[in-house]
PDB file of C-alpha atoms and ligand atoms in Angstrom:
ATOM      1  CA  UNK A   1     -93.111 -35.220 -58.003  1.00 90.00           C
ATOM      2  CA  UNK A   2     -94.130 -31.263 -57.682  1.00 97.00           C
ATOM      3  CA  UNK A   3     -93.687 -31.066 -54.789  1.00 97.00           C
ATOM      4  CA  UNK A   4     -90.418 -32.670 -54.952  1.00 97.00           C
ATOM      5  CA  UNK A   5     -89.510 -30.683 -58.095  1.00 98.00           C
ATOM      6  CA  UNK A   6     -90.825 -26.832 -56.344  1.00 98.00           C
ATOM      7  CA  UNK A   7     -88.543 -27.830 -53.479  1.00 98.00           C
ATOM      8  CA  UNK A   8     -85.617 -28.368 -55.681  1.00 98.00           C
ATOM      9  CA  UNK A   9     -85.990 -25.116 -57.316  1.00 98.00           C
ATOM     10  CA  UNK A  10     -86.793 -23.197 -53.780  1.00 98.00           C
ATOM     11  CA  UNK A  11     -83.567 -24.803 -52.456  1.00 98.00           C
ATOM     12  CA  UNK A  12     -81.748 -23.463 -55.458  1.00 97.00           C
ATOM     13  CA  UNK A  13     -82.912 -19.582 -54.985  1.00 98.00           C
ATOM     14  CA  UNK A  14     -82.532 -16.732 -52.636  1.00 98.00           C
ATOM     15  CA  UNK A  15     -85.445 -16.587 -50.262  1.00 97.00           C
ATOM     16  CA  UNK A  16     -86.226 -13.143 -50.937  1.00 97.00           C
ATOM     17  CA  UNK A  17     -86.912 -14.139 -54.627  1.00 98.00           C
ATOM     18  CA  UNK A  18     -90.524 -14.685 -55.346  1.00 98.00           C
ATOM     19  CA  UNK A  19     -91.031 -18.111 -57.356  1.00 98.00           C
ATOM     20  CA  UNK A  20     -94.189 -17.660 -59.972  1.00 99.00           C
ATOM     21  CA  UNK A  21     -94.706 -21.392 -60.070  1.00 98.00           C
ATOM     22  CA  UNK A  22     -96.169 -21.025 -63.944  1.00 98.00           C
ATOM     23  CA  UNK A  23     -99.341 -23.502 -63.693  1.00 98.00           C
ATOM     24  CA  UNK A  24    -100.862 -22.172 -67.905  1.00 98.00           C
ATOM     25  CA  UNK A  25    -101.831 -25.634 -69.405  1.00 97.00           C
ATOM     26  CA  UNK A  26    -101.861 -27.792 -66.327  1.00 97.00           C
ATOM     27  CA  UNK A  27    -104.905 -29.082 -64.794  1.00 97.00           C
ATOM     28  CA  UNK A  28    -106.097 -28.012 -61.383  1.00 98.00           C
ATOM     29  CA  UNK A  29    -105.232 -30.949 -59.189  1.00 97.00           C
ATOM     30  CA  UNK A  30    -101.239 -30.549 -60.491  1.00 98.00           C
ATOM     31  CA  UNK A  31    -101.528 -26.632 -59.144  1.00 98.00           C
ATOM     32  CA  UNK A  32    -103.410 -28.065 -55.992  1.00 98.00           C
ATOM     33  CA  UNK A  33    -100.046 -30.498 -55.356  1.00 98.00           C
ATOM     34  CA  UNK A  34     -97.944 -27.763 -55.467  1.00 98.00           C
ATOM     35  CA  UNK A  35    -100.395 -25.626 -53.266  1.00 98.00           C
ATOM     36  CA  UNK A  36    -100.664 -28.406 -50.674  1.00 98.00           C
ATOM     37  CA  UNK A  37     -96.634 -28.567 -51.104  1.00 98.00           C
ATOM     38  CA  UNK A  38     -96.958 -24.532 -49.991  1.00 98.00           C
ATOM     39  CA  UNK A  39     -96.395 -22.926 -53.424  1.00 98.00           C
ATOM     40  CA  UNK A  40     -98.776 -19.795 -53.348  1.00 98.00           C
ATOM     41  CA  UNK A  41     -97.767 -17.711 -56.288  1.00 98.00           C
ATOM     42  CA  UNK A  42     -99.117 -18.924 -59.468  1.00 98.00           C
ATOM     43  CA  UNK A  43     -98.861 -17.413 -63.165  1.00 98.00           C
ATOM     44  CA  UNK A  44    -101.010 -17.866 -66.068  1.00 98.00           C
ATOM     45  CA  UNK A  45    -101.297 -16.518 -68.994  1.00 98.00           C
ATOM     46  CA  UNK A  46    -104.546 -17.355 -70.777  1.00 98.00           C
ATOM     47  CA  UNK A  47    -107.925 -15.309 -69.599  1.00 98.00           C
ATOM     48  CA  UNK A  48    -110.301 -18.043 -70.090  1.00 98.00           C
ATOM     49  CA  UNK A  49    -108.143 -20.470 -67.809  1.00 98.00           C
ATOM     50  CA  UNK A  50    -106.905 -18.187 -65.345  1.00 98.00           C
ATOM     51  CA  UNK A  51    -111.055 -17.337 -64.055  1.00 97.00           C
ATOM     52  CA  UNK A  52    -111.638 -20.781 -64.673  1.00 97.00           C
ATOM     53  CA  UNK A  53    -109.243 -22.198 -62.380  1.00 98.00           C
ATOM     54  CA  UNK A  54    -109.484 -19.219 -59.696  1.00 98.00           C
ATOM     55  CA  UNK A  55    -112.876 -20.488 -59.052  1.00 96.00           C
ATOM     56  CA  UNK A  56    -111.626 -24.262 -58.638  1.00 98.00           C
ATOM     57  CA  UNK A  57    -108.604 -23.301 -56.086  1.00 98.00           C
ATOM     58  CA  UNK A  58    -108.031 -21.693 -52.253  1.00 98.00           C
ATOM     59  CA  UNK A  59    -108.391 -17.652 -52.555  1.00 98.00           C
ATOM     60  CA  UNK A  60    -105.280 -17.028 -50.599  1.00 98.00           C
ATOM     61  CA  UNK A  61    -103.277 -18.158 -54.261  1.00 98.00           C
ATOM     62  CA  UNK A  62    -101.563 -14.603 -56.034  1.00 98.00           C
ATOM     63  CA  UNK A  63    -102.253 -14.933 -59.483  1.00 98.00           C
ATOM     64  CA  UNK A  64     -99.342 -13.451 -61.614  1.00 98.00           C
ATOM     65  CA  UNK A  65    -100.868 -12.833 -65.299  1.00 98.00           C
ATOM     66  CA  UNK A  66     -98.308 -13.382 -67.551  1.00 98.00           C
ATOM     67  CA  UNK A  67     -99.645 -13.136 -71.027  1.00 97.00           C
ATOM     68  CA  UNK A  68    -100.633 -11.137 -73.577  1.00 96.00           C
ATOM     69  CA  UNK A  69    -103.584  -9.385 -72.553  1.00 98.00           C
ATOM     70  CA  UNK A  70    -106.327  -7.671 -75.342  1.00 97.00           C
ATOM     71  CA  UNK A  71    -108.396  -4.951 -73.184  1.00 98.00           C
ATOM     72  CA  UNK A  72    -111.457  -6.964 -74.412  1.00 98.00           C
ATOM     73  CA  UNK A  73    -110.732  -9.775 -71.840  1.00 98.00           C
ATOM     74  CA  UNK A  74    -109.671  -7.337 -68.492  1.00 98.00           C
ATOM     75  CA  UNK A  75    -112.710  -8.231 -66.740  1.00 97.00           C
ATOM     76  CA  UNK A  76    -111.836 -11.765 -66.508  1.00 97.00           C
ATOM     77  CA  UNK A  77    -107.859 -11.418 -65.682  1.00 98.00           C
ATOM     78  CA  UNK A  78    -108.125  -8.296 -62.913  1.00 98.00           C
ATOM     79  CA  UNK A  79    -110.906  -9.090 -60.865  1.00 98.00           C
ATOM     80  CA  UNK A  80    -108.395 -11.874 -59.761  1.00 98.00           C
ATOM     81  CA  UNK A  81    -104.830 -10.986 -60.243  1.00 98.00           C
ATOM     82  CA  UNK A  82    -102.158 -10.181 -57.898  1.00 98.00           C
ATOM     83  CA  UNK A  83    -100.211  -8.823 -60.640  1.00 98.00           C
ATOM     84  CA  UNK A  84    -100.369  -7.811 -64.351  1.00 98.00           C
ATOM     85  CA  UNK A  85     -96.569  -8.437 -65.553  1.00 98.00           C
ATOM     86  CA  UNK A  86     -97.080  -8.491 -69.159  1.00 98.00           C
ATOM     87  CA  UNK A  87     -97.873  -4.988 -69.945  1.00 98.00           C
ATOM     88  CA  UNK A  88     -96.705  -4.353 -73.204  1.00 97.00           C
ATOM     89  CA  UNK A  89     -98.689  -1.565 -74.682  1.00 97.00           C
ATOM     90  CA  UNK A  90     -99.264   2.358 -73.731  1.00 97.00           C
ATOM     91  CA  UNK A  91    -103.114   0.999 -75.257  1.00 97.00           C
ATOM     92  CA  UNK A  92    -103.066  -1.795 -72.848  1.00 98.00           C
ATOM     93  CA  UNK A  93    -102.038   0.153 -69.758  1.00 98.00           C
ATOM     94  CA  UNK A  94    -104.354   3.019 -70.228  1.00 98.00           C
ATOM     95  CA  UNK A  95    -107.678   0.260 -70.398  1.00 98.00           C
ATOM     96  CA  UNK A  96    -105.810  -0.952 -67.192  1.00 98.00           C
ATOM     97  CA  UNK A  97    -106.018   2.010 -65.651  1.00 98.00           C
ATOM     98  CA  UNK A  98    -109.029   2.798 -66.770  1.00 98.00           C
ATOM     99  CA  UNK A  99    -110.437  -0.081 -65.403  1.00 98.00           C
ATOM    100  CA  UNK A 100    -109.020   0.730 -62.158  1.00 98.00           C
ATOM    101  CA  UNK A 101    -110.364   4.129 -62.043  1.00 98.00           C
ATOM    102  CA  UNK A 102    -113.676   2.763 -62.740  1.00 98.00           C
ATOM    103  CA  UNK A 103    -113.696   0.015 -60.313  1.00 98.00           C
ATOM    104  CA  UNK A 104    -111.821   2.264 -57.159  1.00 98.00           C
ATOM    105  CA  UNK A 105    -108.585  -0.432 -57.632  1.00 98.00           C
ATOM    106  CA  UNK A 106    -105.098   0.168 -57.977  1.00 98.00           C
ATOM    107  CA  UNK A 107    -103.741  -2.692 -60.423  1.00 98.00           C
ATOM    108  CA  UNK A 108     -99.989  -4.181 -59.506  1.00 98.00           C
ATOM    109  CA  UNK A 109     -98.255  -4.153 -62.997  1.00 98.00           C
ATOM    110  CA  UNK A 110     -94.593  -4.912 -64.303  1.00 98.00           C
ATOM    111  CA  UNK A 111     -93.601  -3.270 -67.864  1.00 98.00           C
ATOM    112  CA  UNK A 112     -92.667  -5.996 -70.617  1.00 98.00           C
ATOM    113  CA  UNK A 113     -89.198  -4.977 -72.119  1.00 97.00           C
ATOM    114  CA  UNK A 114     -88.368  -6.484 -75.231  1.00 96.00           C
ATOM    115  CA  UNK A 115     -85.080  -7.871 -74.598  1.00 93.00           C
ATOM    116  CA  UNK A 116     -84.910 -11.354 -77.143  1.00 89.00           C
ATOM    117  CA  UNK A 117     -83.791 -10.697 -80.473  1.00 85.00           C
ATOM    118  CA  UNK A 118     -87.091 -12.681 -81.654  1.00 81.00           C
ATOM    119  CA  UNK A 119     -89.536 -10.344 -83.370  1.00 75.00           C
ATOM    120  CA  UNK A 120     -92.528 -12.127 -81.961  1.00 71.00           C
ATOM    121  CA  UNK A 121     -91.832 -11.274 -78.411  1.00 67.00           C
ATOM    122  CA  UNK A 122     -93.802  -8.700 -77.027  1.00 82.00           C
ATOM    123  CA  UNK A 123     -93.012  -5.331 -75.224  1.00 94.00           C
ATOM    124  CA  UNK A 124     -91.653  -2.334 -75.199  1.00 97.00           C
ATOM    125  CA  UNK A 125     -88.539  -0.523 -76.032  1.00 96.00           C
ATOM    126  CA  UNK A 126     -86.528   1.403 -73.517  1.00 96.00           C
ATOM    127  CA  UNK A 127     -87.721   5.068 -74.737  1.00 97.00           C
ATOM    128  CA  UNK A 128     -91.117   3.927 -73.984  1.00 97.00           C
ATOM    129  CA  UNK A 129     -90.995   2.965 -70.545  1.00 97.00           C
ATOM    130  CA  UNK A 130     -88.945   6.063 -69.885  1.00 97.00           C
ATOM    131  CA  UNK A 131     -91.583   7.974 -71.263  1.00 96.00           C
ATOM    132  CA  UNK A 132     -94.332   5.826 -69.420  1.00 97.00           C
ATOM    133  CA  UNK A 133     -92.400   6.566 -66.009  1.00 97.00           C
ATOM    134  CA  UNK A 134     -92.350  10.350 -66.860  1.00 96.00           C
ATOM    135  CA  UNK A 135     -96.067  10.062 -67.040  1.00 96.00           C
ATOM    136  CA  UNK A 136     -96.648   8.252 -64.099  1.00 95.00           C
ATOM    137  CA  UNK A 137     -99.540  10.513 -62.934  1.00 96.00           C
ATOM    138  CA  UNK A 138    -101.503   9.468 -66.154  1.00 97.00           C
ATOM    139  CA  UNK A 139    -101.817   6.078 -64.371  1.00 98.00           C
ATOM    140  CA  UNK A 140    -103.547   6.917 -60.985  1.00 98.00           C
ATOM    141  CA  UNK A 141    -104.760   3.103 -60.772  1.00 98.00           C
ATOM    142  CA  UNK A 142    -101.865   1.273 -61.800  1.00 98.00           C
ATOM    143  CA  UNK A 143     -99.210   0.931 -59.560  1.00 98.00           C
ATOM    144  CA  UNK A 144     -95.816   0.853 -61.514  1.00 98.00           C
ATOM    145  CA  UNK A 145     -93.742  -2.289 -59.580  1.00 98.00           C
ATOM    146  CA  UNK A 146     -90.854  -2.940 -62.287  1.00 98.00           C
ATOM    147  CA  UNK A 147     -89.811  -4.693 -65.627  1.00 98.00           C
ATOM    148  CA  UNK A 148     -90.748  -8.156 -67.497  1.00 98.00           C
ATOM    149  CA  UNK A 149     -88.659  -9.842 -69.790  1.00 97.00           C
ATOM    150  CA  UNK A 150     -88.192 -12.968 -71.838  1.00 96.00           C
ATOM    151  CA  UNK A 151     -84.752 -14.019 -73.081  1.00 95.00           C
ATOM    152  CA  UNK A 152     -84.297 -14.964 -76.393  1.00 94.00           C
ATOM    153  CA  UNK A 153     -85.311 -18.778 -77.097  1.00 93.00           C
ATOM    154  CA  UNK A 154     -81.567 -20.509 -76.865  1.00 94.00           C
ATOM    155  CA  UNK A 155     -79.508 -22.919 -76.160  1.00 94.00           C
ATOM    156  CA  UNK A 156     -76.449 -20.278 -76.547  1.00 96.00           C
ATOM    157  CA  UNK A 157     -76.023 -18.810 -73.111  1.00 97.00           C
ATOM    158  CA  UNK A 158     -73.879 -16.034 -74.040  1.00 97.00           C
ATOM    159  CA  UNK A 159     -76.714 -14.457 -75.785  1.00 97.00           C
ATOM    160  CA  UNK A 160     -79.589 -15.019 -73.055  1.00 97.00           C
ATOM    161  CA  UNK A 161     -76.688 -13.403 -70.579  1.00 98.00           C
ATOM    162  CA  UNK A 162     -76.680 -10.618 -72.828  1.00 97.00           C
ATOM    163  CA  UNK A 163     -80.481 -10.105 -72.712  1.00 97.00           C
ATOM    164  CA  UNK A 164     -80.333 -10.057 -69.100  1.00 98.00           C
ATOM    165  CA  UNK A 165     -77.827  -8.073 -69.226  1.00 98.00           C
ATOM    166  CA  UNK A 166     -79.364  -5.150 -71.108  1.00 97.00           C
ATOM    167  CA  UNK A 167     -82.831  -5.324 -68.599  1.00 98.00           C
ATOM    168  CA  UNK A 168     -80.529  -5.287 -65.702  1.00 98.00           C
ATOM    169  CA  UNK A 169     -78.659  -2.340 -66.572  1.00 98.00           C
ATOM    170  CA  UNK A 170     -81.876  -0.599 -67.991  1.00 98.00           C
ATOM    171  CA  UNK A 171     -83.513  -1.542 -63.799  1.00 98.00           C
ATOM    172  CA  UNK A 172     -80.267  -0.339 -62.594  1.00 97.00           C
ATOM    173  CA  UNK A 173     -80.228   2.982 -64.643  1.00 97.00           C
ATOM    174  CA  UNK A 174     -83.966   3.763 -63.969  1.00 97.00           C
ATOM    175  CA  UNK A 175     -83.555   3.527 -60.240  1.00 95.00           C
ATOM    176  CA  UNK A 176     -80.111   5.387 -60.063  1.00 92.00           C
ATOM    177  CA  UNK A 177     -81.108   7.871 -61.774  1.00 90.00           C
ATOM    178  CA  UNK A 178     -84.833   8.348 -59.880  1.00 83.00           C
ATOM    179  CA  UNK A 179     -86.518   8.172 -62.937  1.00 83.00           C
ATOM    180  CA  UNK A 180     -89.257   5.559 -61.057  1.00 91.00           C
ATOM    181  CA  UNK A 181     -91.654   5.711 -58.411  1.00 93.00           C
ATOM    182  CA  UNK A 182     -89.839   3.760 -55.081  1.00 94.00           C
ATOM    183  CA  UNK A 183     -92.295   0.739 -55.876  1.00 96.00           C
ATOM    184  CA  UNK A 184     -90.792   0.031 -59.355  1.00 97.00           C
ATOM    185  CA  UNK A 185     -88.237  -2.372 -57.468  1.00 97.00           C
ATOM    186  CA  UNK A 186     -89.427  -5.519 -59.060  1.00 98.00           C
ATOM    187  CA  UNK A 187     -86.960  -7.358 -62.106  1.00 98.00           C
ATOM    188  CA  UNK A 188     -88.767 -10.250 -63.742  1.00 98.00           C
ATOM    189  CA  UNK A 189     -86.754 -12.896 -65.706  1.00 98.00           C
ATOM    190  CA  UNK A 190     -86.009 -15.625 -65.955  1.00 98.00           C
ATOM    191  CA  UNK A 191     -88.268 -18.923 -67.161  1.00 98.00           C
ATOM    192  CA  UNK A 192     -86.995 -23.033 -66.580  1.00 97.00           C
ATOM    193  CA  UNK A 193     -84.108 -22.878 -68.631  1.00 96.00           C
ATOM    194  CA  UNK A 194     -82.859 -19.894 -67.373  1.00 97.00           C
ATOM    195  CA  UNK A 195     -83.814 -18.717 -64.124  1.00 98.00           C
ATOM    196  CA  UNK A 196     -80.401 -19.629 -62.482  1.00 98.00           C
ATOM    197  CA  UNK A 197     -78.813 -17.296 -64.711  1.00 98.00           C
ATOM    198  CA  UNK A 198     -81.529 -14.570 -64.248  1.00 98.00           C
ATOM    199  CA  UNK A 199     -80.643 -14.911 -60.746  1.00 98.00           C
ATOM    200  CA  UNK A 200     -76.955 -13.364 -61.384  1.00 98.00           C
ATOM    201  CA  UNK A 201     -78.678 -10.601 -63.332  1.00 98.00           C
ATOM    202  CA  UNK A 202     -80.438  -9.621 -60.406  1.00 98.00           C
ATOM    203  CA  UNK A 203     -84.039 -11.111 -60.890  1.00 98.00           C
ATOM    204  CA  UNK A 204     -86.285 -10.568 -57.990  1.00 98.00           C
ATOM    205  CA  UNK A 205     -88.942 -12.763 -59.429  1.00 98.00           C
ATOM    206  CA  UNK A 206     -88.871 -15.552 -61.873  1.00 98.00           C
ATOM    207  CA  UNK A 207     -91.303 -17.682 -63.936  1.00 98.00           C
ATOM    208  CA  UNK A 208     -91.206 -21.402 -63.917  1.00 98.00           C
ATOM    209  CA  UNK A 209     -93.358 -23.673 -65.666  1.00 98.00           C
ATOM    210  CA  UNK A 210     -91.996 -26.746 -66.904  1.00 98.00           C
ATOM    211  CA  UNK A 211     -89.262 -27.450 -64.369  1.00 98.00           C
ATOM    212  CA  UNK A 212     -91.748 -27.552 -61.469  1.00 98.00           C
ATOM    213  CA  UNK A 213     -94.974 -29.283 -63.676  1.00 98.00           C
ATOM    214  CA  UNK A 214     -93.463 -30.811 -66.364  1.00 96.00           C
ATOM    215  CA  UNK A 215     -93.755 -30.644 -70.380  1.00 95.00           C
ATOM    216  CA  UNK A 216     -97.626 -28.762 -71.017  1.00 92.00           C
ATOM    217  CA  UNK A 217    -100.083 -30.450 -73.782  1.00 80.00           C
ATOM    218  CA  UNK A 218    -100.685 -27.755 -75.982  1.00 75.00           C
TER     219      UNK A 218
HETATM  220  C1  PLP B 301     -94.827 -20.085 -70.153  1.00 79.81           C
HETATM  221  C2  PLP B 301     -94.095 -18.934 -69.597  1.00 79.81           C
HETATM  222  C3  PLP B 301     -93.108 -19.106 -68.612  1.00 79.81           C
HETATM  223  C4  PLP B 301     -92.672 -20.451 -68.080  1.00 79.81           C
HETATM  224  O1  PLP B 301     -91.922 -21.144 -69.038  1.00 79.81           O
HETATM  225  P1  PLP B 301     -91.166 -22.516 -68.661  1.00 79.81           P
HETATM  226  O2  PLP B 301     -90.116 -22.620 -69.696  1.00 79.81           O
HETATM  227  O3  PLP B 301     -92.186 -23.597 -68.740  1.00 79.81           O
HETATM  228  O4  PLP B 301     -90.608 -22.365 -67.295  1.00 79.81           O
HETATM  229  C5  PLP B 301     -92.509 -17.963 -68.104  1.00 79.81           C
HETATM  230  N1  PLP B 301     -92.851 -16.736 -68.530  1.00 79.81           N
HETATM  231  C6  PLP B 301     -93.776 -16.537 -69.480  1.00 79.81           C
HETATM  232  C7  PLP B 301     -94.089 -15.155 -69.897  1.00 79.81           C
HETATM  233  C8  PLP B 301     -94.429 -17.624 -70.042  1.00 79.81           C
HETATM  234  O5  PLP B 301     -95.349 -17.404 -70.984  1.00 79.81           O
END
């Protein structure tokens, strides 16, 4: 049925919208079904399980990381990883660039925006990622590719639309105004509940867990 479930969902958006089929708490033979069904983009967002289960599967997969990430555990997430997009702290970008430096890699990341009105979420506000993209040659081994966010946790759509909203006109502001390096293109939101919405905000990439492998087992 995941391979029924990613075709549903690939039928449903644009083609030029990358589908992070989000794989954290299911077991390796559900992320080989939707492999074998031709899924190739993955996102986890636990360390431990993300270099467990990049040993088990084919190395063509992109690993998306999409959690939060201490600097203690960076050896097991970017050895691996396509793509950082949870980078939500000036601390946790430097150690990634740092790490890059040290290891002759340049490290694909997206900058977390906190957009939901939930205090828990993590990211940044808008002031910082100006001042991050003013900076950019403090981060010779990061390469800047565009914004992360998480809507608010909902069942009232007017205020997830508003969330997307506010990232949307924050990418759209940033790259009118040429505050951004020409890679920071990338505008990722949008999880099961929500990506069809996301879509009409503009999201280049979304996030989907549950819709494509079911409810996880926490
Ligand atoms: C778990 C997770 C998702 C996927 O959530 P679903 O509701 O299962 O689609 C997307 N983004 C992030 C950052 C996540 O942690």
């Amino acid at each position: 049925m995941i391979s029924k479930s990613l075709e549903n969902i690939l039928s449903s958006i644009p083609s030029q919208v990358q589908l992070v089929a989000v794989s954290k708490f299911h077991p390796v033979p559900a992320i080989r079904e939707a492999y074998d069904a031709g899924q190739r983009v993955f996102g986890e967002s636990r360390p431990q399980e993300l270099s467990a289960k990049v040993n088990e599967l084919p190395s063509d997969i992109k690993w998306h990381f999409i959690g939060h990430l201490q600097t203690n555990k960076l050896k097991l997430v970017l050895p691996y990883v396509y793509m950082v997009e949870s980078i939500d702290s000036l601390h946790l970008l430097e150690a990634v660039n740092k790490w890059g430096v040290n290891e002759g890699k340049t490290i694909k990341v997206l900058l977390e925006l906190h957009i939901a009105s939930e205090e828990t979420k993590q990211g940044f506000n808008e002031d910082e990622i100006l001042s991050i993209l003013h900076n950019v040659d403090s981060y010779p081994a990061v390469e800047l590719c565009g914004l992360m966010g998480m809507a608010t946790n909902t069942s009232d759509e007017s205020v997830i639309r508003q969330d997307f909203a506010r990232i949307s006109q924050f990418m759209s502001k940033i790259r009118s105004n040429h505050d951004a390096p020409d890679s920071f293109r990338e505008l990722s939101i949008g999880m099961s509940g929500d990506y069809l919405i996301a879509l009409e905000y503009g999201a280049t990439i979304v996030r989907v867990g549950t819709a494509i492998f079911g409810a996880r087992e926490y």
